[in-house]
Amino acid sequence: MTVANLQKSLEKLSAFLDECSQDLTLRRRKEDFTRNRQLTFRQVALLILSAMKRVQDLELKDFFDTAGCDACPSGSAFSRARHKMASEFFVRWLKRQTDIVYECPHETFQGYRLFGVDGSLVYIPDNPDTRKAFPPLVNVGDPMQARVLCWYDMLNDHAACTLLAPSTRAETDMAYECLGNFGARDILIYDRFFAGWGLMRVHQLKGVHFLMRCKVSFSNQVKAFVASGLNDAVVEFRASFKSVASLRDKGVKAKRGERLTVRLLRVDIGGKEPEILATSLMDTAEFPLSVFKGLYFRRWGVETFFDRLKNKFQIEVFSGKSPESVRQDLMAMVFLANLQSMVIRAAKPEVDKAAKRRKHGCQVNRNKNLGLLSR
């Protein structure tokens, strides 16, 4: 992404925000945001995006001082105004951001986009409303948490899809939901907790490639592959009754014993036992065994993304306590993380040019960059 592309992208995102401000479906009531007040739909969206982590009145004062406004609304006024906005807006804004990112030149691996799929639990405010919206996992007295699942583009540092759900929802169940957003030139990479006949089958039906790490005990076919001593083989997995029932619950037809052809690979990634990968990438000329160790290792990018969300963007520090505030804040922080990545990619040529004569390379300071972005 060039600086010119970044400028155009920001203009498109701003225009989309203005379009959404006129969309009555993104307001709690059609009467909301109709009066000429300081806290417009646009201002509320930008305030939430500004990553308010300090005392709210101080954050509001800084925001409106920067905007050159003489008057500043109170924290309670902001709380009432944000209640008028549906969190669905940030979901749509994120979707528009993703469309814009891939309209620009972007990095690929042999022409494929690479997405690491993983989830994490985040702490959220504990009150009766959030407990109702996000039921606790086990015990009533446990800290309140919600589950976040991301489809993260490791090459372009971009979260293309993000889901928020109660902690009672399994990541393996959530993984089915966004597959319609991907296609034949995408590779989705999963760790061993996602491996399953049903998820592989749905990838096949939708024409989306996958790479999944499997436990050695995953199936009899995997056990036989390990015992064979081979490093690369094509095998058939058969659907179990449990897999068929799970797919039927999701509206996908399947029969017990139905066969699914996959490629099994043995790679060494430093574990005590053989590391087995299952994939739909059958072309050994385009994807020889030698590429898969590095390909799977790239999945680590989604882990570091969650680390940044929690420790740099402080997604567990919410600016509101209601379930809608939780949804707004979390999606806004993912949007902001993506926006930071867009800026850093656009600045990279200039950074590389400045460091050309240096002994060591330079990188954009993410902390300073975030401070400037959130103002």
mmCIF file of C-alpha atoms in Angstrom:
data_model
loop_
_atom_site.group_PDB
_atom_site.id
_atom_site.type_symbol
_atom_site.label_atom_id
_atom_site.label_comp_id
_atom_site.label_asym_id
_atom_site.label_seq_id
_atom_site.Cartn_x
_atom_site.Cartn_y
_atom_site.Cartn_z
ATOM 1 C CA MET A 1 0.000 0.000 0.000
ATOM 2 C CA THR A 2 1.407 3.375 -1.034
ATOM 3 C CA VAL A 3 0.835 6.736 0.639
ATOM 4 C CA ALA A 4 -1.497 7.654 -2.237
ATOM 5 C CA ASN A 5 -3.473 4.436 -1.746
ATOM 6 C CA LEU A 6 -3.651 5.122 1.991
ATOM 7 C CA GLN A 7 -5.050 8.607 1.416
ATOM 8 C CA LYS A 8 -7.709 7.270 -0.946
ATOM 9 C CA SER A 9 -8.532 4.467 1.498
ATOM 10 C CA LEU A 10 -9.014 6.914 4.363
ATOM 11 C CA GLU A 11 -11.284 9.036 2.204
ATOM 12 C CA LYS A 12 -13.370 5.964 1.341
ATOM 13 C CA LEU A 13 -13.628 4.970 5.017
ATOM 14 C CA SER A 14 -14.695 8.500 5.934
ATOM 15 C CA ALA A 15 -17.298 8.515 3.181
ATOM 16 C CA PHE A 16 -18.638 5.161 4.363
ATOM 17 C CA LEU A 17 -18.967 6.571 7.880
ATOM 18 C CA ASP A 18 -21.022 9.459 6.514
ATOM 19 C CA GLU A 19 -23.229 7.036 4.567
ATOM 20 C CA CYS A 20 -23.830 4.947 7.682
ATOM 21 C CA SER A 21 -24.742 8.035 9.687
ATOM 22 C CA GLN A 22 -27.831 8.291 7.465
ATOM 23 C CA ASP A 23 -28.747 4.600 7.802
ATOM 24 C CA LEU A 24 -31.676 4.288 10.180
ATOM 25 C CA THR A 25 -30.980 0.570 10.736
ATOM 26 C CA LEU A 26 -27.783 1.522 12.574
ATOM 27 C CA ARG A 27 -29.688 3.581 15.141
ATOM 28 C CA ARG A 28 -31.665 2.273 18.083
ATOM 29 C CA ARG A 29 -34.604 4.481 17.077
ATOM 30 C CA LYS A 30 -35.228 6.405 13.883
ATOM 31 C CA GLU A 31 -35.418 9.590 15.953
ATOM 32 C CA ASP A 32 -31.851 9.188 17.248
ATOM 33 C CA PHE A 33 -29.161 11.558 15.932
ATOM 34 C CA THR A 34 -31.750 13.763 14.210
ATOM 35 C CA ARG A 35 -31.263 16.864 16.359
ATOM 36 C CA ASN A 36 -28.382 19.256 15.733
ATOM 37 C CA ARG A 37 -26.200 18.333 18.685
ATOM 38 C CA GLN A 38 -22.491 18.137 19.396
ATOM 39 C CA LEU A 39 -22.458 14.356 19.674
ATOM 40 C CA THR A 40 -23.432 13.386 16.141
ATOM 41 C CA PHE A 41 -23.293 9.837 14.801
ATOM 42 C CA ARG A 42 -19.900 10.603 13.253
ATOM 43 C CA GLN A 43 -18.481 12.125 16.447
ATOM 44 C CA VAL A 44 -19.637 9.184 18.568
ATOM 45 C CA ALA A 45 -18.056 6.702 16.149
ATOM 46 C CA LEU A 46 -14.743 8.602 16.154
ATOM 47 C CA LEU A 47 -14.784 8.903 19.942
ATOM 48 C CA ILE A 48 -15.179 5.145 20.329
ATOM 49 C CA LEU A 49 -12.410 4.664 17.767
ATOM 50 C CA SER A 50 -10.104 6.991 19.728
ATOM 51 C CA ALA A 51 -9.422 4.185 22.237
ATOM 52 C CA MET A 52 -10.615 5.889 25.409
ATOM 53 C CA LYS A 53 -8.745 4.137 28.233
ATOM 54 C CA ARG A 54 -8.458 6.941 30.804
ATOM 55 C CA VAL A 55 -11.128 8.753 32.808
ATOM 56 C CA GLN A 56 -13.850 9.435 30.275
ATOM 57 C CA ASP A 57 -14.173 13.171 30.968
ATOM 58 C CA LEU A 58 -10.451 13.631 30.336
ATOM 59 C CA GLU A 59 -10.632 11.662 27.094
ATOM 60 C CA LEU A 60 -13.597 13.756 25.926
ATOM 61 C CA LYS A 61 -11.804 17.009 26.759
ATOM 62 C CA ASP A 62 -8.690 15.957 24.817
ATOM 63 C CA PHE A 63 -10.775 14.875 21.848
ATOM 64 C CA PHE A 64 -12.780 18.103 21.585
ATOM 65 C CA ASP A 65 -9.748 20.291 22.350
ATOM 66 C CA THR A 66 -7.941 18.625 19.442
ATOM 67 C CA ALA A 67 -11.000 19.244 17.265
ATOM 68 C CA GLY A 68 -10.897 22.944 18.213
ATOM 69 C CA CYS A 69 -14.271 22.944 19.990
ATOM 70 C CA ASP A 70 -14.953 25.351 22.840
ATOM 71 C CA ALA A 71 -17.573 23.164 24.522
ATOM 72 C CA CYS A 72 -17.123 19.568 25.661
ATOM 73 C CA PRO A 73 -19.962 17.124 26.416
ATOM 74 C CA SER A 74 -19.988 15.219 29.692
ATOM 75 C CA GLY A 75 -19.267 11.529 30.116
ATOM 76 C CA SER A 76 -22.917 10.823 30.806
ATOM 77 C CA ALA A 77 -23.935 12.637 27.603
ATOM 78 C CA PHE A 78 -21.514 10.466 25.632
ATOM 79 C CA SER A 79 -22.859 7.310 27.291
ATOM 80 C CA ARG A 80 -26.401 8.233 26.268
ATOM 81 C CA ALA A 81 -25.293 9.058 22.726
ATOM 82 C CA ARG A 82 -23.376 5.812 22.181
ATOM 83 C CA HIS A 83 -26.449 3.877 23.357
ATOM 84 C CA LYS A 84 -28.230 5.212 20.261
ATOM 85 C CA MET A 85 -25.687 3.595 17.909
ATOM 86 C CA ALA A 86 -25.932 -0.097 16.959
ATOM 87 C CA SER A 87 -22.647 -2.017 17.244
ATOM 88 C CA GLU A 88 -23.471 -3.442 13.811
ATOM 89 C CA PHE A 89 -22.021 -0.214 12.410
ATOM 90 C CA PHE A 90 -18.488 -1.240 13.424
ATOM 91 C CA VAL A 91 -19.014 -4.696 11.921
ATOM 92 C CA ARG A 92 -19.942 -3.069 8.606
ATOM 93 C CA TRP A 93 -17.093 -0.557 8.852
ATOM 94 C CA LEU A 94 -14.652 -3.400 9.387
ATOM 95 C CA LYS A 95 -16.060 -5.200 6.341
ATOM 96 C CA ARG A 96 -15.686 -2.059 4.240
ATOM 97 C CA GLN A 97 -12.128 -1.614 5.524
ATOM 98 C CA THR A 98 -11.264 -5.155 4.439
ATOM 99 C CA ASP A 99 -12.730 -4.589 0.969
ATOM 100 C CA ILE A 100 -10.653 -1.420 0.602
ATOM 101 C CA VAL A 101 -7.429 -3.115 1.753
ATOM 102 C CA TYR A 102 -7.739 -5.816 -0.891
ATOM 103 C CA GLU A 103 -8.662 -3.323 -3.606
ATOM 104 C CA CYS A 104 -5.092 -2.005 -3.160
ATOM 105 C CA PRO A 105 -1.923 -3.955 -4.015
ATOM 106 C CA HIS A 106 -1.241 -6.439 -1.226
ATOM 107 C CA GLU A 107 1.163 -9.242 -0.326
ATOM 108 C CA THR A 108 0.434 -12.867 -1.249
ATOM 109 C CA PHE A 109 2.172 -16.233 -1.044
ATOM 110 C CA GLN A 110 2.443 -17.696 -4.558
ATOM 111 C CA GLY A 111 -0.714 -15.752 -5.401
ATOM 112 C CA TYR A 112 -2.624 -16.921 -2.296
ATOM 113 C CA ARG A 113 -3.726 -14.884 0.698
ATOM 114 C CA LEU A 114 -2.747 -16.527 3.997
ATOM 115 C CA PHE A 115 -5.068 -16.364 6.998
ATOM 116 C CA GLY A 116 -4.349 -17.655 10.469
ATOM 117 C CA VAL A 117 -7.538 -18.601 12.296
ATOM 118 C CA ASP A 118 -7.515 -18.535 16.070
ATOM 119 C CA GLY A 119 -9.414 -17.298 19.087
ATOM 120 C CA SER A 120 -8.875 -15.890 22.550
ATOM 121 C CA LEU A 121 -10.843 -15.134 25.691
ATOM 122 C CA VAL A 122 -11.068 -11.490 26.784
ATOM 123 C CA TYR A 123 -12.231 -10.126 30.126
ATOM 124 C CA ILE A 124 -15.334 -7.931 29.938
ATOM 125 C CA PRO A 125 -17.281 -5.826 32.491
ATOM 126 C CA ASP A 126 -19.209 -7.932 34.996
ATOM 127 C CA ASN A 127 -22.828 -6.890 35.451
ATOM 128 C CA PRO A 128 -26.267 -8.506 35.012
ATOM 129 C CA ASP A 129 -26.588 -7.320 31.404
ATOM 130 C CA THR A 130 -23.227 -8.694 30.263
ATOM 131 C CA ARG A 131 -23.841 -11.943 32.139
ATOM 132 C CA LYS A 132 -27.068 -12.330 30.197
ATOM 133 C CA ALA A 133 -25.471 -11.481 26.841
ATOM 134 C CA PHE A 134 -22.235 -13.420 27.482
ATOM 135 C CA PRO A 135 -23.023 -16.294 29.886
ATOM 136 C CA PRO A 136 -20.050 -17.450 32.002
ATOM 137 C CA LEU A 137 -18.205 -20.563 30.884
ATOM 138 C CA VAL A 138 -18.424 -22.705 34.028
ATOM 139 C CA ASN A 139 -19.023 -21.156 37.418
ATOM 140 C CA VAL A 140 -21.225 -18.185 38.197
ATOM 141 C CA GLY A 141 -18.442 -16.643 40.279
ATOM 142 C CA ASP A 142 -15.799 -16.826 37.532
ATOM 143 C CA PRO A 143 -14.562 -13.557 35.954
ATOM 144 C CA MET A 144 -16.661 -12.483 32.974
ATOM 145 C CA GLN A 145 -15.113 -13.317 29.617
ATOM 146 C CA ALA A 146 -16.135 -13.339 25.976
ATOM 147 C CA ARG A 147 -14.611 -15.286 23.090
ATOM 148 C CA VAL A 148 -13.070 -13.561 20.085
ATOM 149 C CA LEU A 149 -12.208 -15.393 16.858
ATOM 150 C CA CYS A 150 -10.140 -13.776 14.100
ATOM 151 C CA TRP A 151 -9.276 -14.605 10.514
ATOM 152 C CA TYR A 152 -5.950 -12.789 10.334
ATOM 153 C CA ASP A 153 -3.969 -12.099 7.149
ATOM 154 C CA MET A 154 -0.386 -12.682 8.284
ATOM 155 C CA LEU A 155 1.225 -11.168 5.188
ATOM 156 C CA ASN A 156 -0.734 -7.910 5.314
ATOM 157 C CA ASP A 157 -1.196 -7.659 9.086
ATOM 158 C CA HIS A 158 -4.960 -7.383 8.721
ATOM 159 C CA ALA A 159 -7.869 -8.984 10.589
ATOM 160 C CA ALA A 160 -10.242 -9.708 7.710
ATOM 161 C CA CYS A 161 -13.026 -11.153 9.902
ATOM 162 C CA THR A 162 -13.680 -10.958 13.628
ATOM 163 C CA LEU A 163 -16.422 -12.629 15.667
ATOM 164 C CA LEU A 164 -17.415 -11.942 19.266
ATOM 165 C CA ALA A 165 -19.385 -14.581 21.180
ATOM 166 C CA PRO A 166 -20.023 -15.869 24.725
ATOM 167 C CA SER A 167 -17.198 -17.897 26.227
ATOM 168 C CA THR A 168 -19.543 -20.902 26.175
ATOM 169 C CA ARG A 169 -19.284 -20.942 22.373
ATOM 170 C CA ALA A 170 -16.515 -23.183 21.020
ATOM 171 C CA GLU A 171 -13.965 -21.769 18.581
ATOM 172 C CA THR A 172 -14.386 -24.853 16.405
ATOM 173 C CA ASP A 173 -18.091 -24.042 16.086
ATOM 174 C CA MET A 174 -17.497 -20.346 15.333
ATOM 175 C CA ALA A 175 -14.952 -21.247 12.622
ATOM 176 C CA TYR A 176 -17.723 -22.160 10.175
ATOM 177 C CA GLU A 177 -19.341 -18.726 10.167
ATOM 178 C CA CYS A 178 -17.038 -16.614 7.998
ATOM 179 C CA LEU A 179 -15.961 -19.167 5.392
ATOM 180 C CA GLY A 180 -18.230 -17.527 2.833
ATOM 181 C CA ASN A 181 -15.888 -14.512 2.836
ATOM 182 C CA PHE A 182 -13.017 -16.539 1.384
ATOM 183 C CA GLY A 183 -12.326 -18.190 -1.958
ATOM 184 C CA ALA A 184 -10.097 -20.399 -4.069
ATOM 185 C CA ARG A 185 -7.050 -18.096 -3.764
ATOM 186 C CA ASP A 186 -7.070 -18.184 0.031
ATOM 187 C CA ILE A 187 -5.397 -20.588 2.460
ATOM 188 C CA LEU A 188 -6.788 -20.808 5.995
ATOM 189 C CA ILE A 189 -4.307 -22.127 8.565
ATOM 190 C CA TYR A 190 -5.457 -23.727 11.846
ATOM 191 C CA ASP A 191 -3.816 -25.268 14.883
ATOM 192 C CA ARG A 192 -4.623 -28.820 15.985
ATOM 193 C CA PHE A 193 -7.664 -27.887 18.096
ATOM 194 C CA PHE A 194 -9.652 -27.022 14.946
ATOM 195 C CA ALA A 195 -8.968 -30.218 12.997
ATOM 196 C CA GLY A 196 -12.166 -32.093 12.168
ATOM 197 C CA TRP A 197 -13.868 -33.854 9.286
ATOM 198 C CA GLY A 198 -16.776 -31.410 9.253
ATOM 199 C CA LEU A 199 -14.678 -28.248 8.977
ATOM 200 C CA MET A 200 -12.522 -29.805 6.272
ATOM 201 C CA ARG A 201 -15.644 -30.831 4.367
ATOM 202 C CA VAL A 202 -17.162 -27.348 4.478
ATOM 203 C CA HIS A 203 -13.881 -25.884 3.199
ATOM 204 C CA GLN A 204 -14.084 -28.327 0.317
ATOM 205 C CA LEU A 205 -17.719 -27.437 -0.431
ATOM 206 C CA LYS A 206 -16.930 -23.709 -0.457
ATOM 207 C CA GLY A 207 -13.740 -24.140 -2.479
ATOM 208 C CA VAL A 208 -11.453 -22.705 0.222
ATOM 209 C CA HIS A 209 -8.051 -24.265 0.883
ATOM 210 C CA PHE A 210 -7.044 -25.256 4.408
ATOM 211 C CA LEU A 211 -3.950 -26.304 6.313
ATOM 212 C CA MET A 212 -4.646 -27.900 9.709
ATOM 213 C CA ARG A 213 -2.333 -29.393 12.251
ATOM 214 C CA CYS A 214 -3.615 -32.752 13.527
ATOM 215 C CA LYS A 215 -2.969 -34.712 16.665
ATOM 216 C CA VAL A 216 -1.257 -38.041 16.095
ATOM 217 C CA SER A 217 -4.370 -39.648 17.591
ATOM 218 C CA PHE A 218 -6.730 -37.702 15.279
ATOM 219 C CA SER A 219 -7.855 -40.782 13.320
ATOM 220 C CA ASN A 220 -6.817 -44.272 12.311
ATOM 221 C CA GLN A 221 -5.643 -42.873 8.966
ATOM 222 C CA VAL A 222 -3.284 -40.455 10.735
ATOM 223 C CA LYS A 223 -1.994 -43.227 13.015
ATOM 224 C CA ALA A 224 -1.327 -45.408 9.977
ATOM 225 C CA PHE A 225 0.420 -42.523 8.211
ATOM 226 C CA VAL A 226 2.699 -41.961 11.211
ATOM 227 C CA ALA A 227 3.489 -45.675 11.432
ATOM 228 C CA SER A 228 4.302 -45.837 7.707
ATOM 229 C CA GLY A 229 7.254 -43.497 8.058
ATOM 230 C CA LEU A 230 6.123 -41.521 5.008
ATOM 231 C CA ASN A 231 6.411 -37.736 4.939
ATOM 232 C CA ASP A 232 3.765 -37.036 2.306
ATOM 233 C CA ALA A 233 0.687 -39.068 1.377
ATOM 234 C CA VAL A 234 -2.887 -38.683 0.139
ATOM 235 C CA VAL A 235 -5.479 -40.410 2.326
ATOM 236 C CA GLU A 236 -9.233 -40.575 2.768
ATOM 237 C CA PHE A 237 -11.006 -39.548 5.974
ATOM 238 C CA ARG A 238 -14.474 -40.949 6.578
ATOM 239 C CA ALA A 239 -17.292 -39.084 8.287
ATOM 240 C CA SER A 240 -18.299 -40.300 11.719
ATOM 241 C CA PHE A 241 -21.821 -40.138 13.102
ATOM 242 C CA LYS A 242 -20.772 -37.179 15.274
ATOM 243 C CA SER A 243 -19.368 -35.254 12.283
ATOM 244 C CA VAL A 244 -22.521 -35.850 10.252
ATOM 245 C CA ALA A 245 -24.784 -34.728 13.095
ATOM 246 C CA SER A 246 -22.705 -31.591 13.628
ATOM 247 C CA LEU A 247 -22.930 -30.622 9.958
ATOM 248 C CA ARG A 248 -26.655 -31.294 9.814
ATOM 249 C CA ASP A 249 -27.115 -28.855 12.701
ATOM 250 C CA LYS A 250 -25.433 -26.265 10.468
ATOM 251 C CA GLY A 251 -27.629 -27.081 7.483
ATOM 252 C CA VAL A 252 -24.952 -29.060 5.606
ATOM 253 C CA LYS A 253 -25.883 -32.463 4.210
ATOM 254 C CA ALA A 254 -23.519 -35.366 4.886
ATOM 255 C CA LYS A 255 -23.664 -39.142 5.227
ATOM 256 C CA ARG A 256 -21.933 -41.396 7.701
ATOM 257 C CA GLY A 257 -18.901 -42.960 6.036
ATOM 258 C CA GLU A 258 -18.714 -40.223 3.403
ATOM 259 C CA ARG A 259 -15.154 -39.907 2.139
ATOM 260 C CA LEU A 260 -12.963 -36.818 2.124
ATOM 261 C CA THR A 261 -9.593 -36.831 0.339
ATOM 262 C CA VAL A 262 -6.809 -34.911 2.073
ATOM 263 C CA ARG A 263 -3.040 -34.711 1.906
ATOM 264 C CA LEU A 264 -1.114 -35.609 5.065
ATOM 265 C CA LEU A 265 2.345 -34.183 5.720
ATOM 266 C CA ARG A 266 4.971 -34.883 8.356
ATOM 267 C CA VAL A 267 7.045 -31.813 9.294
ATOM 268 C CA ASP A 268 9.547 -31.099 12.032
ATOM 269 C CA ILE A 269 8.667 -27.961 14.009
ATOM 270 C CA GLY A 270 10.607 -28.898 17.129
ATOM 271 C CA GLY A 271 8.032 -31.019 18.942
ATOM 272 C CA LYS A 272 8.622 -34.280 20.798
ATOM 273 C CA GLU A 273 6.318 -36.230 18.508
ATOM 274 C CA PRO A 274 5.802 -36.021 14.736
ATOM 275 C CA GLU A 275 3.907 -32.920 13.620
ATOM 276 C CA ILE A 276 1.169 -33.881 11.188
ATOM 277 C CA LEU A 277 -0.493 -31.390 8.858
ATOM 278 C CA ALA A 278 -3.630 -32.061 6.823
ATOM 279 C CA THR A 279 -4.259 -29.930 3.760
ATOM 280 C CA SER A 280 -6.358 -29.550 0.641
ATOM 281 C CA LEU A 281 -3.307 -28.342 -1.329
ATOM 282 C CA MET A 282 -2.739 -31.414 -3.468
ATOM 283 C CA ASP A 283 -0.425 -30.032 -6.172
ATOM 284 C CA THR A 284 3.035 -31.293 -5.181
ATOM 285 C CA ALA A 285 4.690 -29.178 -7.881
ATOM 286 C CA GLU A 286 3.162 -25.932 -6.643
ATOM 287 C CA PHE A 287 3.284 -26.953 -2.974
ATOM 288 C CA PRO A 288 6.153 -29.384 -2.319
ATOM 289 C CA LEU A 289 6.630 -30.763 1.177
ATOM 290 C CA SER A 290 9.477 -28.295 1.783
ATOM 291 C CA VAL A 291 7.175 -25.226 1.848
ATOM 292 C CA PHE A 292 4.813 -26.416 4.572
ATOM 293 C CA LYS A 293 7.023 -25.928 7.612
ATOM 294 C CA GLY A 294 7.404 -22.231 6.816
ATOM 295 C CA LEU A 295 3.777 -21.971 5.733
ATOM 296 C CA TYR A 296 2.439 -23.358 9.004
ATOM 297 C CA PHE A 297 4.917 -21.284 11.031
ATOM 298 C CA ARG A 298 3.338 -18.127 9.603
ATOM 299 C CA ARG A 299 0.233 -18.952 11.658
ATOM 300 C CA TRP A 300 2.106 -17.525 14.637
ATOM 301 C CA GLY A 301 1.151 -14.096 13.291
ATOM 302 C CA VAL A 302 -2.397 -14.448 14.610
ATOM 303 C CA GLU A 303 -1.017 -15.194 18.080
ATOM 304 C CA THR A 304 1.068 -12.007 18.084
ATOM 305 C CA PHE A 305 -1.967 -10.093 16.798
ATOM 306 C CA PHE A 306 -3.963 -11.084 19.888
ATOM 307 C CA ASP A 307 -0.978 -10.119 22.020
ATOM 308 C CA ARG A 308 -1.011 -6.623 20.487
ATOM 309 C CA LEU A 309 -4.767 -6.314 20.919
ATOM 310 C CA LYS A 310 -4.533 -7.132 24.613
ATOM 311 C CA ASN A 311 -1.309 -5.369 25.560
ATOM 312 C CA LYS A 312 -1.010 -2.448 23.136
ATOM 313 C CA PHE A 313 -4.632 -1.705 22.265
ATOM 314 C CA GLN A 314 -5.859 -2.784 25.718
ATOM 315 C CA ILE A 315 -9.073 -4.308 24.405
ATOM 316 C CA GLU A 316 -9.931 -5.533 27.900
ATOM 317 C CA VAL A 317 -10.234 -1.901 29.074
ATOM 318 C CA PHE A 318 -13.712 -0.893 27.949
ATOM 319 C CA SER A 319 -15.137 2.628 27.770
ATOM 320 C CA GLY A 320 -18.632 1.364 28.639
ATOM 321 C CA LYS A 321 -20.233 -1.436 30.638
ATOM 322 C CA SER A 322 -23.211 -2.509 28.525
ATOM 323 C CA PRO A 323 -23.076 -5.448 26.078
ATOM 324 C CA GLU A 324 -23.399 -3.010 23.155
ATOM 325 C CA SER A 325 -20.493 -0.951 24.509
ATOM 326 C CA VAL A 326 -18.403 -4.127 24.715
ATOM 327 C CA ARG A 327 -19.208 -4.962 21.096
ATOM 328 C CA GLN A 328 -18.557 -1.388 19.950
ATOM 329 C CA ASP A 329 -15.221 -1.106 21.723
ATOM 330 C CA LEU A 330 -13.890 -4.477 20.667
ATOM 331 C CA MET A 331 -14.734 -4.076 16.979
ATOM 332 C CA ALA A 332 -13.426 -0.508 17.043
ATOM 333 C CA MET A 333 -10.077 -1.682 18.421
ATOM 334 C CA VAL A 334 -9.769 -4.316 15.685
ATOM 335 C CA PHE A 335 -10.563 -1.576 13.149
ATOM 336 C CA LEU A 336 -7.895 0.654 14.741
ATOM 337 C CA ALA A 337 -5.322 -2.173 14.697
ATOM 338 C CA ASN A 338 -6.026 -2.696 10.992
ATOM 339 C CA LEU A 339 -5.770 1.044 10.397
ATOM 340 C CA GLN A 340 -2.377 1.118 12.101
ATOM 341 C CA SER A 341 -1.218 -1.692 9.812
ATOM 342 C CA MET A 342 -2.367 0.264 6.759
ATOM 343 C CA VAL A 343 -0.368 3.307 7.878
ATOM 344 C CA ILE A 344 2.742 1.258 8.659
ATOM 345 C CA ARG A 345 2.662 -0.505 5.274
ATOM 346 C CA ALA A 346 2.286 2.847 3.513
ATOM 347 C CA ALA A 347 5.216 4.296 5.478
ATOM 348 C CA LYS A 348 7.499 1.288 4.947
ATOM 349 C CA PRO A 349 9.106 2.501 1.661
ATOM 350 C CA GLU A 350 10.068 5.789 3.323
ATOM 351 C CA VAL A 351 11.387 3.983 6.401
ATOM 352 C CA ASP A 352 13.438 1.622 4.230
ATOM 353 C CA LYS A 353 14.793 4.563 2.262
ATOM 354 C CA ALA A 354 15.810 6.402 5.452
ATOM 355 C CA ALA A 355 17.556 3.286 6.773
ATOM 356 C CA LYS A 356 19.307 2.433 3.519
ATOM 357 C CA ARG A 357 22.746 3.523 4.720
ATOM 358 C CA ARG A 358 22.313 2.267 8.271
ATOM 359 C CA LYS A 359 23.920 -0.914 9.528
ATOM 360 C CA HIS A 360 20.611 -2.110 10.940
ATOM 361 C CA GLY A 361 17.133 -1.669 9.519
ATOM 362 C CA CYS A 362 14.440 0.545 11.020
ATOM 363 C CA GLN A 363 10.784 -0.010 11.822
ATOM 364 C CA VAL A 364 7.875 2.268 12.551
ATOM 365 C CA ASN A 365 7.427 2.788 16.299
ATOM 366 C CA ARG A 366 4.027 1.169 16.857
ATOM 367 C CA ASN A 367 3.476 2.812 20.246
ATOM 368 C CA LYS A 368 3.999 6.328 18.925
ATOM 369 C CA ASN A 369 1.990 5.490 15.830
ATOM 370 C CA LEU A 370 -0.920 4.287 17.952
ATOM 371 C CA GLY A 371 -0.791 7.433 20.082
ATOM 372 C CA LEU A 372 -1.070 9.610 16.977
ATOM 373 C CA LEU A 373 -3.794 7.469 15.384
ATOM 374 C CA SER A 374 -6.048 7.538 18.431
ATOM 375 C CA ARG A 375 -6.012 11.315 18.703
#
